[in-house]
Amino acid sequence: MTPSDTYTWLRSLNPPLDRYAGTLSRNGFETTFSMGLIEDEHTLSGIGIWMEDAERIMANLAGPRSLVAQWEPFLSHIPVQRISITEFLLMTPVPHLATHVPSFKAHGFDHISCFKNMDSKDLALMPSIPFGHKLAIARIAMAASTDCFTKLPSIDIDLGTWLAHLSPPMHKYESTLLLLTRKPAISIIELLQVSKADVMKLPMLLGHRKTLWHYIARERIHWLE
């Protein structure tokens, strides 16, 4: 099954249910990829679809679900090292998700590595994004390649240089990180020993905090454990 619009898919059912195409589209389910992410009939009834019809739709989702399974390996192989979030999303089965990039950036998910760290809880903070799009974004972010995360140099360098090597570069937060130790300076070793809770309290954009913690947790395993 290839990506198509939900209207066409609804018309293919017997009997057709295309009368719900507008309702599904307004709620972010205008593609069969997004339809394949619906977990139960209550999601459908919650947006105004009669329960009997919601159950019929759920009974016919095998094709859309197989589409999601087919796309996930492809998503993980999109080269992400030198492309923007917009460019990445335009390569996915729901390219119009790229219209939500301004909302991502407002919360610090402004780089592909930050986007990779975004989940449903983060998307709940973005009320302008329809629910169906949130499901698609969360699944696509999870499937994206981990190649977006920089391979960092040795920790035997100064903190500012280490932060500058991150993707995205975070050396502008060097003074902010002093809040973690209440000391005039903080070393990389000290940074790698802080807790996630402390990092998530820092006065940084959410996407940057989550991405910084990703690097801390990864490098801690490599150097300290």
Coordinates of N, CA and C in Angstrom, one line a residue:
M1 N 0.9 -1.2 0.0 CA 0.0 0.0 0.0 C 0.9 1.2 0.0
T2 N 0.6 2.2 -0.8 CA 1.3 3.5 -0.9 C 0.5 4.6 -0.2
P3 N 1.2 5.6 0.2 CA 0.5 6.7 0.9 C -0.5 7.3 0.0
S4 N -1.7 7.6 0.5 CA -2.7 8.3 -0.3 C -3.6 9.1 0.7
D5 N -4.5 9.9 0.1 CA -5.3 10.7 1.0 C -6.4 9.8 1.6
T6 N -6.9 10.2 2.8 CA -7.9 9.4 3.5 C -9.2 9.4 2.8
Y7 N -9.5 10.5 2.1 CA -10.8 10.5 1.3 C -10.9 9.3 0.3
T8 N -9.8 9.1 -0.4 CA -9.7 8.0 -1.4 C -9.9 6.7 -0.7
W9 N -9.2 6.6 0.4 CA -9.3 5.3 1.2 C -10.7 5.0 1.7
L10 N -11.3 6.1 2.3 CA -12.7 5.9 2.8 C -13.7 5.5 1.7
R11 N -13.5 6.1 0.5 CA -14.3 5.8 -0.6 C -14.2 4.3 -1.1
S12 N -13.0 3.7 -0.8 CA -12.8 2.3 -1.2 C -13.4 1.3 -0.3
L13 N -13.9 1.8 0.9 CA -14.5 0.8 1.8 C -15.9 0.4 1.3
N14 N -16.4 -0.7 1.8 CA -17.7 -1.2 1.4 C -18.6 -1.4 2.6
P15 N -19.6 -0.5 2.8 CA -19.9 0.7 2.0 C -19.0 1.9 2.3
P16 N -18.9 2.8 1.3 CA -18.0 4.0 1.5 C -18.3 4.8 2.8
L17 N -17.2 5.4 3.4 CA -17.4 6.2 4.6 C -16.8 7.6 4.3
D18 N -16.8 8.0 3.1 CA -16.1 9.3 2.7 C -16.7 10.5 3.3
R19 N -17.9 10.3 3.9 CA -18.6 11.5 4.5 C -17.8 12.0 5.8
Y20 N -16.9 11.1 6.2 CA -16.1 11.5 7.4 C -14.7 12.1 7.0
A21 N -14.5 12.2 5.7 CA -13.2 12.7 5.3 C -12.9 14.1 5.8
G22 N -13.9 15.0 5.9 CA -13.6 16.4 6.4 C -13.3 16.3 7.9
T23 N -14.0 15.6 8.6 CA -13.8 15.5 10.1 C -12.4 14.9 10.3
L24 N -12.0 13.9 9.6 CA -10.7 13.3 9.9 C -9.6 14.2 9.4
S25 N -9.8 14.9 8.3 CA -8.8 15.9 7.9 C -8.6 17.0 8.8
R26 N -9.7 17.6 9.4 CA -9.6 18.7 10.3 C -8.8 18.3 11.6
N27 N -8.8 17.0 11.9 CA -8.1 16.5 13.1 C -6.8 15.8 12.8
G28 N -6.3 16.1 11.6 CA -4.9 15.6 11.2 C -4.8 14.2 10.7
F29 N -5.9 13.6 10.3 CA -5.9 12.3 9.8 C -6.2 12.3 8.3
E30 N -5.6 13.2 7.5 CA -5.9 13.3 6.1 C -5.1 12.4 5.2
T31 N -4.1 11.6 5.9 CA -3.3 10.7 5.1 C -3.5 9.3 5.7
T32 N -3.3 8.3 4.9 CA -3.5 6.9 5.3 C -2.4 6.5 6.3
F33 N -1.2 7.2 6.3 CA -0.2 7.0 7.3 C -0.7 7.4 8.6
S34 N -1.3 8.5 8.8 CA -1.8 9.0 10.1 C -2.9 8.0 10.5
M35 N -3.8 7.6 9.6 CA -4.8 6.7 9.9 C -4.3 5.4 10.5
G36 N -3.2 5.0 10.0 CA -2.6 3.7 10.5 C -2.0 3.8 11.9
L37 N -2.0 5.0 12.5 CA -1.5 5.2 13.9 C -2.7 5.3 14.9
I38 N -3.9 5.2 14.5 CA -5.0 5.2 15.4 C -5.1 3.9 16.2
E39 N -5.2 4.0 17.5 CA -5.1 2.9 18.3 C -6.5 2.2 18.6
D40 N -7.5 3.0 18.7 CA -8.8 2.4 19.0 C -9.9 3.3 18.5
E41 N -11.1 2.7 18.6 CA -12.3 3.4 18.1 C -12.7 4.7 18.9
H42 N -12.2 4.7 20.1 CA -12.6 5.9 21.0 C -11.9 7.2 20.5
T43 N -10.7 7.0 19.8 CA -10.1 8.2 19.2 C -11.0 8.8 18.1
L44 N -11.6 7.9 17.3 CA -12.5 8.3 16.3 C -13.8 8.8 16.8
S45 N -14.4 8.2 17.8 CA -15.7 8.7 18.3 C -15.5 10.0 19.0
G46 N -14.3 10.2 19.5 CA -14.0 11.5 20.2 C -13.9 12.7 19.3
I47 N -13.8 12.4 18.0 CA -13.7 13.6 17.1 C -15.0 13.7 16.3
G48 N -16.0 12.9 16.7 CA -17.4 13.1 16.1 C -17.8 12.0 15.1
I49 N -17.1 10.8 15.1 CA -17.5 9.7 14.2 C -18.4 8.8 15.0
W50 N -19.6 8.4 14.4 CA -20.5 7.5 15.1 C -19.7 6.2 15.5
M51 N -20.0 5.7 16.7 CA -19.2 4.5 17.2 C -19.3 3.3 16.2
E52 N -20.5 3.1 15.7 CA -20.6 1.9 14.8 C -19.7 2.1 13.5
D53 N -19.6 3.4 13.0 CA -18.7 3.6 11.9 C -17.3 3.6 12.3
A54 N -17.0 4.1 13.5 CA -15.6 4.1 14.0 C -15.1 2.6 14.1
E55 N -16.0 1.7 14.6 CA -15.6 0.3 14.6 C -15.3 -0.3 13.3
R56 N -16.1 0.2 12.3 CA -15.9 -0.3 10.9 C -14.6 0.2 10.3
I57 N -14.3 1.5 10.6 CA -13.0 2.0 10.2 C -11.8 1.2 10.8
M58 N -11.9 1.0 12.1 CA -10.9 0.3 12.8 C -10.7 -1.1 12.2
A59 N -11.8 -1.8 11.8 CA -11.7 -3.1 11.3 C -11.1 -3.2 9.9
N60 N -10.9 -2.0 9.3 CA -10.3 -1.9 7.9 C -8.9 -1.2 7.9
L61 N -8.3 -1.1 9.0 CA -7.0 -0.4 9.1 C -5.8 -1.2 8.8
A62 N -6.0 -2.5 8.4 CA -4.8 -3.3 8.2 C -3.9 -2.7 7.1
G63 N -4.4 -2.1 6.1 CA -3.6 -1.5 5.0 C -2.8 -0.3 5.5
P64 N -3.5 0.7 6.1 CA -2.8 1.8 6.7 C -1.7 1.4 7.7
R65 N -2.0 0.4 8.5 CA -1.0 0.0 9.5 C 0.2 -0.7 8.8
S66 N 0.0 -1.4 7.8 CA 1.1 -2.0 7.1 C 1.9 -0.9 6.4
L67 N 1.3 0.1 6.0 CA 2.0 1.3 5.4 C 3.0 1.9 6.4
V68 N 2.5 2.1 7.7 CA 3.4 2.6 8.7 C 4.6 1.7 8.9
A69 N 4.4 0.4 9.0 CA 5.5 -0.6 9.1 C 6.4 -0.6 8.0
Q70 N 5.9 -0.3 6.8 CA 6.8 -0.3 5.6 C 7.6 1.0 5.6
W71 N 7.1 2.1 6.1 CA 7.8 3.4 6.0 C 8.9 3.5 7.1
E72 N 8.7 2.9 8.2 CA 9.6 3.1 9.3 C 11.1 2.8 9.0
P73 N 11.4 1.6 8.3 CA 12.8 1.4 8.0 C 13.3 2.5 7.0
F74 N 12.5 2.9 6.1 CA 13.0 4.0 5.2 C 13.3 5.3 5.9
L75 N 12.4 5.6 6.9 CA 12.6 6.9 7.7 C 14.0 6.8 8.4
S76 N 14.3 5.6 8.9 CA 15.6 5.5 9.6 C 16.8 5.6 8.7
H77 N 16.6 5.5 7.4 CA 17.8 5.6 6.5 C 17.9 6.9 5.7
I78 N 17.0 7.9 6.0 CA 17.1 9.2 5.4 C 18.3 9.8 6.0
P79 N 19.3 10.3 5.2 CA 20.5 10.9 5.7 C 20.2 12.3 6.4
V80 N 20.4 12.4 7.6 CA 20.0 13.5 8.4 C 21.1 14.5 8.8
Q81 N 22.3 14.1 8.5 CA 23.4 14.9 9.1 C 23.4 16.4 8.6
R82 N 23.0 16.6 7.4 CA 23.1 18.0 6.8 C 21.8 18.5 6.3
I83 N 20.7 18.1 6.8 CA 19.4 18.6 6.3 C 18.7 19.2 7.5
S84 N 17.7 20.1 7.2 CA 16.9 20.7 8.2 C 15.7 19.9 8.5
I85 N 15.0 20.2 9.6 CA 13.8 19.5 9.9 C 12.8 19.6 8.8
T86 N 12.7 20.8 8.2 CA 11.7 20.9 7.1 C 12.1 20.0 5.9
E87 N 13.4 19.9 5.6 CA 13.8 19.0 4.5 C 13.5 17.6 4.8
F88 N 13.8 17.2 6.1 CA 13.5 15.8 6.5 C 12.0 15.5 6.4
L89 N 11.2 16.4 6.9 CA 9.7 16.1 6.9 C 9.2 16.0 5.5
L90 N 9.7 16.8 4.6 CA 9.3 16.7 3.2 C 9.6 15.4 2.5
M91 N 10.4 14.6 3.1 CA 10.8 13.3 2.6 C 9.9 12.2 3.2
T92 N 9.0 12.5 4.1 CA 8.2 11.5 4.8 C 6.9 11.4 4.2
P93 N 6.1 10.4 4.6 CA 4.8 10.2 4.0 C 3.7 11.2 4.3
V94 N 4.1 12.1 5.2 CA 3.2 13.2 5.6 C 4.0 14.5 5.5
P95 N 4.3 14.9 4.2 CA 5.2 16.1 4.0 C 4.6 17.4 4.6
H96 N 3.3 17.5 4.7 CA 2.8 18.8 5.2 C 3.0 19.0 6.7
L97 N 3.6 18.0 7.3 CA 4.0 18.2 8.7 C 5.0 19.3 8.8
A98 N 5.7 19.6 7.7 CA 6.7 20.7 7.7 C 6.1 22.0 8.1
T99 N 4.8 22.2 7.9 CA 4.1 23.5 8.3 C 4.2 23.7 9.8
H100 N 4.5 22.7 10.6 CA 4.5 22.9 12.0 C 5.9 23.2 12.5
V101 N 6.9 23.3 11.7 CA 8.2 23.6 12.1 C 8.3 24.9 13.0
P102 N 7.6 26.0 12.7 CA 7.7 27.1 13.6 C 7.3 26.8 15.0
S103 N 6.3 25.9 15.2 CA 5.9 25.5 16.5 C 7.0 24.7 17.2
F104 N 7.7 23.8 16.4 CA 8.8 23.1 17.0 C 9.9 24.0 17.5
K105 N 10.2 25.0 16.6 CA 11.3 25.9 16.9 C 11.0 26.8 18.2
A106 N 9.8 27.1 18.3 CA 9.4 27.9 19.5 C 9.6 27.2 20.8
H107 N 9.7 25.9 20.8 CA 10.0 25.1 22.0 C 11.4 24.5 22.0
G108 N 12.2 25.0 21.1 CA 13.6 24.5 21.1 C 13.9 23.2 20.3
F109 N 12.9 22.8 19.5 CA 13.1 21.6 18.6 C 13.5 22.2 17.2
D110 N 14.6 22.8 17.2 CA 15.0 23.6 16.0 C 16.1 23.0 15.2
H111 N 16.5 21.7 15.5 CA 17.5 21.0 14.8 C 17.1 19.6 14.7
I112 N 17.5 18.8 13.7 CA 17.1 17.5 13.5 C 17.3 16.6 14.7
S113 N 18.5 16.9 15.4 CA 18.8 16.1 16.6 C 17.8 16.4 17.8
C114 N 17.3 17.7 17.8 CA 16.3 18.0 18.8 C 15.0 17.4 18.5
F115 N 14.6 17.4 17.2 CA 13.4 16.8 16.7 C 13.4 15.3 17.0
K116 N 14.5 14.7 16.9 CA 14.6 13.2 17.2 C 14.2 13.0 18.7
N117 N 14.4 13.9 19.6 CA 14.1 13.8 21.0 C 12.7 14.2 21.4
M118 N 11.9 14.6 20.4 CA 10.6 15.0 20.7 C 9.6 13.9 20.8
D119 N 8.7 13.9 21.8 CA 7.7 12.9 22.0 C 6.3 13.5 22.2
S120 N 5.4 12.6 22.5 CA 4.0 13.0 22.6 C 3.8 14.0 23.8
K121 N 4.5 13.9 24.9 CA 4.4 14.9 26.0 C 4.8 16.3 25.5
D122 N 5.9 16.3 24.7 CA 6.3 17.6 24.2 C 5.3 18.2 23.2
L123 N 4.7 17.4 22.4 CA 3.7 17.8 21.4 C 2.4 18.3 22.1
A124 N 2.2 17.8 23.3 CA 1.0 18.2 24.1 C 1.1 19.7 24.4
L125 N 2.3 20.3 24.4 CA 2.5 21.7 24.7 C 2.3 22.6 23.4
M126 N 1.9 21.9 22.3 CA 1.7 22.7 21.0 C 0.3 22.5 20.6
P127 N -0.7 23.2 21.2 CA -2.1 23.0 20.9 C -2.5 23.3 19.5
S128 N -1.7 24.0 18.7 CA -2.1 24.3 17.3 C -2.0 23.1 16.4
I129 N -1.3 22.1 16.8 CA -1.0 20.9 16.0 C -2.2 19.9 16.2
P130 N -2.9 19.5 15.1 CA -4.0 18.5 15.2 C -3.5 17.2 15.8
F131 N -4.4 16.5 16.4 CA -4.0 15.3 17.1 C -3.4 14.2 16.1
G132 N -4.0 14.1 15.0 CA -3.4 13.1 14.0 C -2.0 13.4 13.6
H133 N -1.7 14.7 13.4 CA -0.4 15.2 13.1 C 0.6 14.9 14.2
K134 N 0.1 15.0 15.5 CA 1.0 14.7 16.6 C 1.4 13.3 16.6
L135 N 0.4 12.4 16.3 CA 0.7 11.0 16.3 C 1.8 10.7 15.2
A136 N 1.6 11.3 14.0 CA 2.6 11.1 12.9 C 4.0 11.7 13.3
I137 N 4.0 12.8 13.9 CA 5.3 13.5 14.2 C 6.0 12.6 15.2
A138 N 5.3 12.2 16.3 CA 6.0 11.4 17.3 C 6.5 10.1 16.7
R139 N 5.8 9.4 15.8 CA 6.3 8.2 15.2 C 7.4 8.4 14.3
I140 N 7.3 9.5 13.5 CA 8.4 9.8 12.6 C 9.7 10.2 13.3
A141 N 9.6 11.0 14.4 CA 10.7 11.3 15.2 C 11.4 10.1 15.8
M142 N 10.6 9.2 16.3 CA 11.1 8.0 16.9 C 11.9 7.1 15.8
A143 N 11.4 7.1 14.6 CA 12.0 6.3 13.6 C 13.2 6.9 12.9
A144 N 13.4 8.2 13.1 CA 14.5 8.9 12.4 C 15.8 8.4 12.8
S145 N 16.8 8.5 11.9 CA 18.1 8.0 12.2 C 18.8 8.6 13.4
T146 N 19.6 7.9 14.1 CA 20.4 8.4 15.2 C 21.6 9.1 14.7
D147 N 21.9 9.1 13.4 CA 23.1 9.7 12.9 C 23.0 11.2 13.0
C148 N 21.9 11.8 13.5 CA 21.8 13.2 13.7 C 22.6 13.7 14.9
F149 N 23.0 12.7 15.8 CA 23.7 13.1 17.0 C 25.2 13.0 16.7
T150 N 25.9 14.1 17.0 CA 27.4 14.2 16.7 C 28.2 13.2 17.5
K151 N 29.2 12.7 16.9 CA 30.2 11.9 17.6 C 31.2 12.9 18.2
L152 N 31.2 12.9 19.6 CA 32.0 14.0 20.3 C 33.4 13.6 20.5
P153 N 34.3 14.6 20.6 CA 35.7 14.4 20.9 C 35.9 13.9 22.3
S154 N 37.1 13.8 22.7 CA 37.5 13.4 24.1 C 37.0 14.4 25.1
I155 N 36.8 14.0 26.3 CA 36.3 15.0 27.3 C 37.5 15.8 27.9
D156 N 38.7 15.5 27.3 CA 39.9 16.3 27.8 C 40.0 17.6 27.1
I157 N 38.9 18.3 26.9 CA 38.9 19.6 26.3 C 38.1 20.5 27.2
D158 N 38.1 21.8 26.9 CA 37.3 22.7 27.8 C 35.8 22.6 27.5
L159 N 35.0 22.9 28.4 CA 33.5 22.7 28.3 C 33.0 23.5 27.1
G160 N 33.4 24.7 26.9 CA 32.9 25.5 25.8 C 33.1 24.9 24.4
T161 N 34.3 24.3 24.2 CA 34.6 23.6 23.0 C 33.7 22.4 22.8
W162 N 33.6 21.6 23.9 CA 32.7 20.4 23.9 C 31.3 20.8 23.5
L163 N 30.8 21.8 24.1 CA 29.4 22.3 23.8 C 29.3 22.7 22.4
A164 N 30.3 23.3 21.9 CA 30.3 23.8 20.5 C 30.2 22.6 19.5
H165 N 30.7 21.4 19.9 CA 30.7 20.3 19.0 C 29.3 19.6 19.0
L166 N 28.4 20.0 19.9 CA 27.1 19.3 19.9 C 26.3 19.7 18.7
S167 N 25.3 19.0 18.3 CA 24.3 19.3 17.3 C 22.9 19.4 17.9
P168 N 22.4 20.7 18.0 CA 23.0 21.9 17.6 C 24.1 22.4 18.6
P169 N 25.0 23.3 18.2 CA 26.0 23.8 19.1 C 25.3 24.5 20.3
M170 N 25.8 24.2 21.5 CA 25.2 24.8 22.7 C 26.2 25.6 23.6
H171 N 27.3 26.1 23.0 CA 28.2 26.8 23.8 C 27.6 28.1 24.3
K172 N 26.5 28.6 23.7 CA 25.9 29.8 24.3 C 25.3 29.6 25.7
Y173 N 25.2 28.3 26.1 CA 24.6 27.9 27.4 C 25.7 27.7 28.4
E174 N 27.0 27.9 28.1 CA 28.0 27.6 29.0 C 27.8 28.2 30.4
S175 N 27.5 29.5 30.4 CA 27.3 30.2 31.7 C 26.0 29.7 32.4
T176 N 25.0 29.3 31.6 CA 23.8 28.7 32.2 C 24.1 27.5 33.0
L177 N 25.0 26.7 32.5 CA 25.3 25.4 33.1 C 26.0 25.6 34.5
L178 N 26.5 26.8 34.8 CA 27.1 27.0 36.1 C 26.0 26.9 37.2
L179 N 24.7 27.0 36.8 CA 23.7 26.8 37.8 C 23.6 25.4 38.4
L180 N 24.2 24.5 37.6 CA 24.2 23.1 38.1 C 25.1 22.8 39.3
T181 N 26.2 23.6 39.4 CA 27.1 23.4 40.5 C 27.3 24.5 41.5
R182 N 26.7 25.7 41.1 CA 26.9 26.9 41.9 C 28.3 27.3 42.1
K183 N 29.2 26.9 41.1 CA 30.6 27.2 41.2 C 31.0 28.1 40.1
P184 N 32.2 28.8 40.2 CA 32.6 29.7 39.1 C 32.8 29.0 37.8
A185 N 33.1 27.7 37.8 CA 33.3 27.0 36.6 C 32.8 25.5 36.7
I186 N 32.5 24.9 35.6 CA 32.1 23.5 35.6 C 32.9 22.7 34.6
S187 N 33.4 21.6 34.9 CA 34.1 20.8 34.0 C 33.2 19.8 33.3
I188 N 33.7 19.2 32.2 CA 32.9 18.2 31.5 C 32.6 17.0 32.4
I189 N 33.6 16.6 33.2 CA 33.3 15.5 34.1 C 32.2 15.8 35.1
E190 N 32.2 17.0 35.6 CA 31.1 17.4 36.5 C 29.8 17.5 35.8
L191 N 29.8 17.9 34.6 CA 28.5 18.0 33.8 C 28.0 16.6 33.6
L192 N 28.9 15.6 33.3 CA 28.4 14.2 33.1 C 27.9 13.5 34.3
Q193 N 28.0 14.2 35.4 CA 27.5 13.6 36.7 C 26.2 14.2 37.2
V194 N 25.7 15.2 36.5 CA 24.5 15.8 37.0 C 23.3 14.9 36.7
S195 N 22.2 15.2 37.3 CA 21.0 14.4 37.1 C 20.1 15.0 36.0
K196 N 19.2 14.1 35.4 CA 18.3 14.6 34.4 C 17.4 15.7 35.0
A197 N 16.9 15.5 36.2 CA 16.0 16.4 36.8 C 16.7 17.8 36.9
D198 N 17.9 17.9 37.2 CA 18.6 19.2 37.3 C 18.7 19.8 35.9
V199 N 19.1 19.0 34.9 CA 19.2 19.5 33.6 C 17.8 20.1 33.1
M200 N 16.8 19.4 33.4 CA 15.4 19.8 32.9 C 14.9 21.0 33.6
K201 N 15.6 21.4 34.7 CA 15.2 22.7 35.4 C 15.9 23.9 34.8
L202 N 16.9 23.7 34.0 CA 17.7 24.8 33.5 C 16.9 25.8 32.6
P203 N 17.2 27.1 32.7 CA 16.4 28.1 31.9 C 16.9 28.0 30.4
M204 N 16.5 26.9 29.8 CA 16.8 26.7 28.4 C 15.5 26.2 27.7
L205 N 15.4 26.4 26.4 CA 14.3 25.9 25.7 C 14.2 24.4 25.8
L206 N 13.0 23.8 25.9 CA 12.7 22.4 26.2 C 13.5 21.5 25.3
G207 N 13.5 21.7 24.0 CA 14.2 20.9 23.0 C 15.7 20.9 23.3
H208 N 16.2 22.0 23.7 CA 17.7 22.1 23.9 C 18.0 21.3 25.2
R209 N 17.1 21.4 26.2 CA 17.4 20.7 27.5 C 17.4 19.2 27.2
K210 N 16.4 18.7 26.5 CA 16.3 17.3 26.2 C 17.5 16.8 25.4
T211 N 17.9 17.6 24.5 CA 19.0 17.2 23.6 C 20.3 17.2 24.4
L212 N 20.5 18.2 25.3 CA 21.7 18.3 26.1 C 21.7 17.0 27.0
W213 N 20.6 16.7 27.6 CA 20.6 15.5 28.5 C 20.9 14.2 27.7
H214 N 20.4 14.1 26.4 CA 20.8 13.0 25.6 C 22.3 12.8 25.5
Y215 N 23.0 13.9 25.2 CA 24.4 13.9 25.1 C 25.1 13.5 26.4
I216 N 24.6 14.1 27.5 CA 25.2 13.8 28.8 C 25.0 12.3 29.1
A217 N 23.8 11.8 28.9 CA 23.6 10.4 29.3 C 24.4 9.5 28.4
R218 N 24.6 9.8 27.1 CA 25.4 9.0 26.2 C 26.8 9.0 26.5
E219 N 27.3 10.2 26.8 CA 28.8 10.3 27.1 C 29.1 9.8 28.5
R220 N 28.2 9.8 29.4 CA 28.4 9.3 30.7 C 28.6 7.8 30.6
I221 N 27.9 7.1 29.8 CA 28.0 5.6 29.6 C 29.4 5.4 29.0
H222 N 29.8 6.2 28.1 CA 31.1 6.0 27.4 C 32.3 6.3 28.2
W223 N 32.2 7.3 29.1 CA 33.4 7.7 29.8 C 33.4 7.4 31.3
L224 N 32.3 7.2 31.9 CA 32.2 7.1 33.3 C 31.7 5.7 33.8
E225 N 31.1 5.0 33.0 CA 30.5 3.7 33.4 C 31.1 2.5 32.8

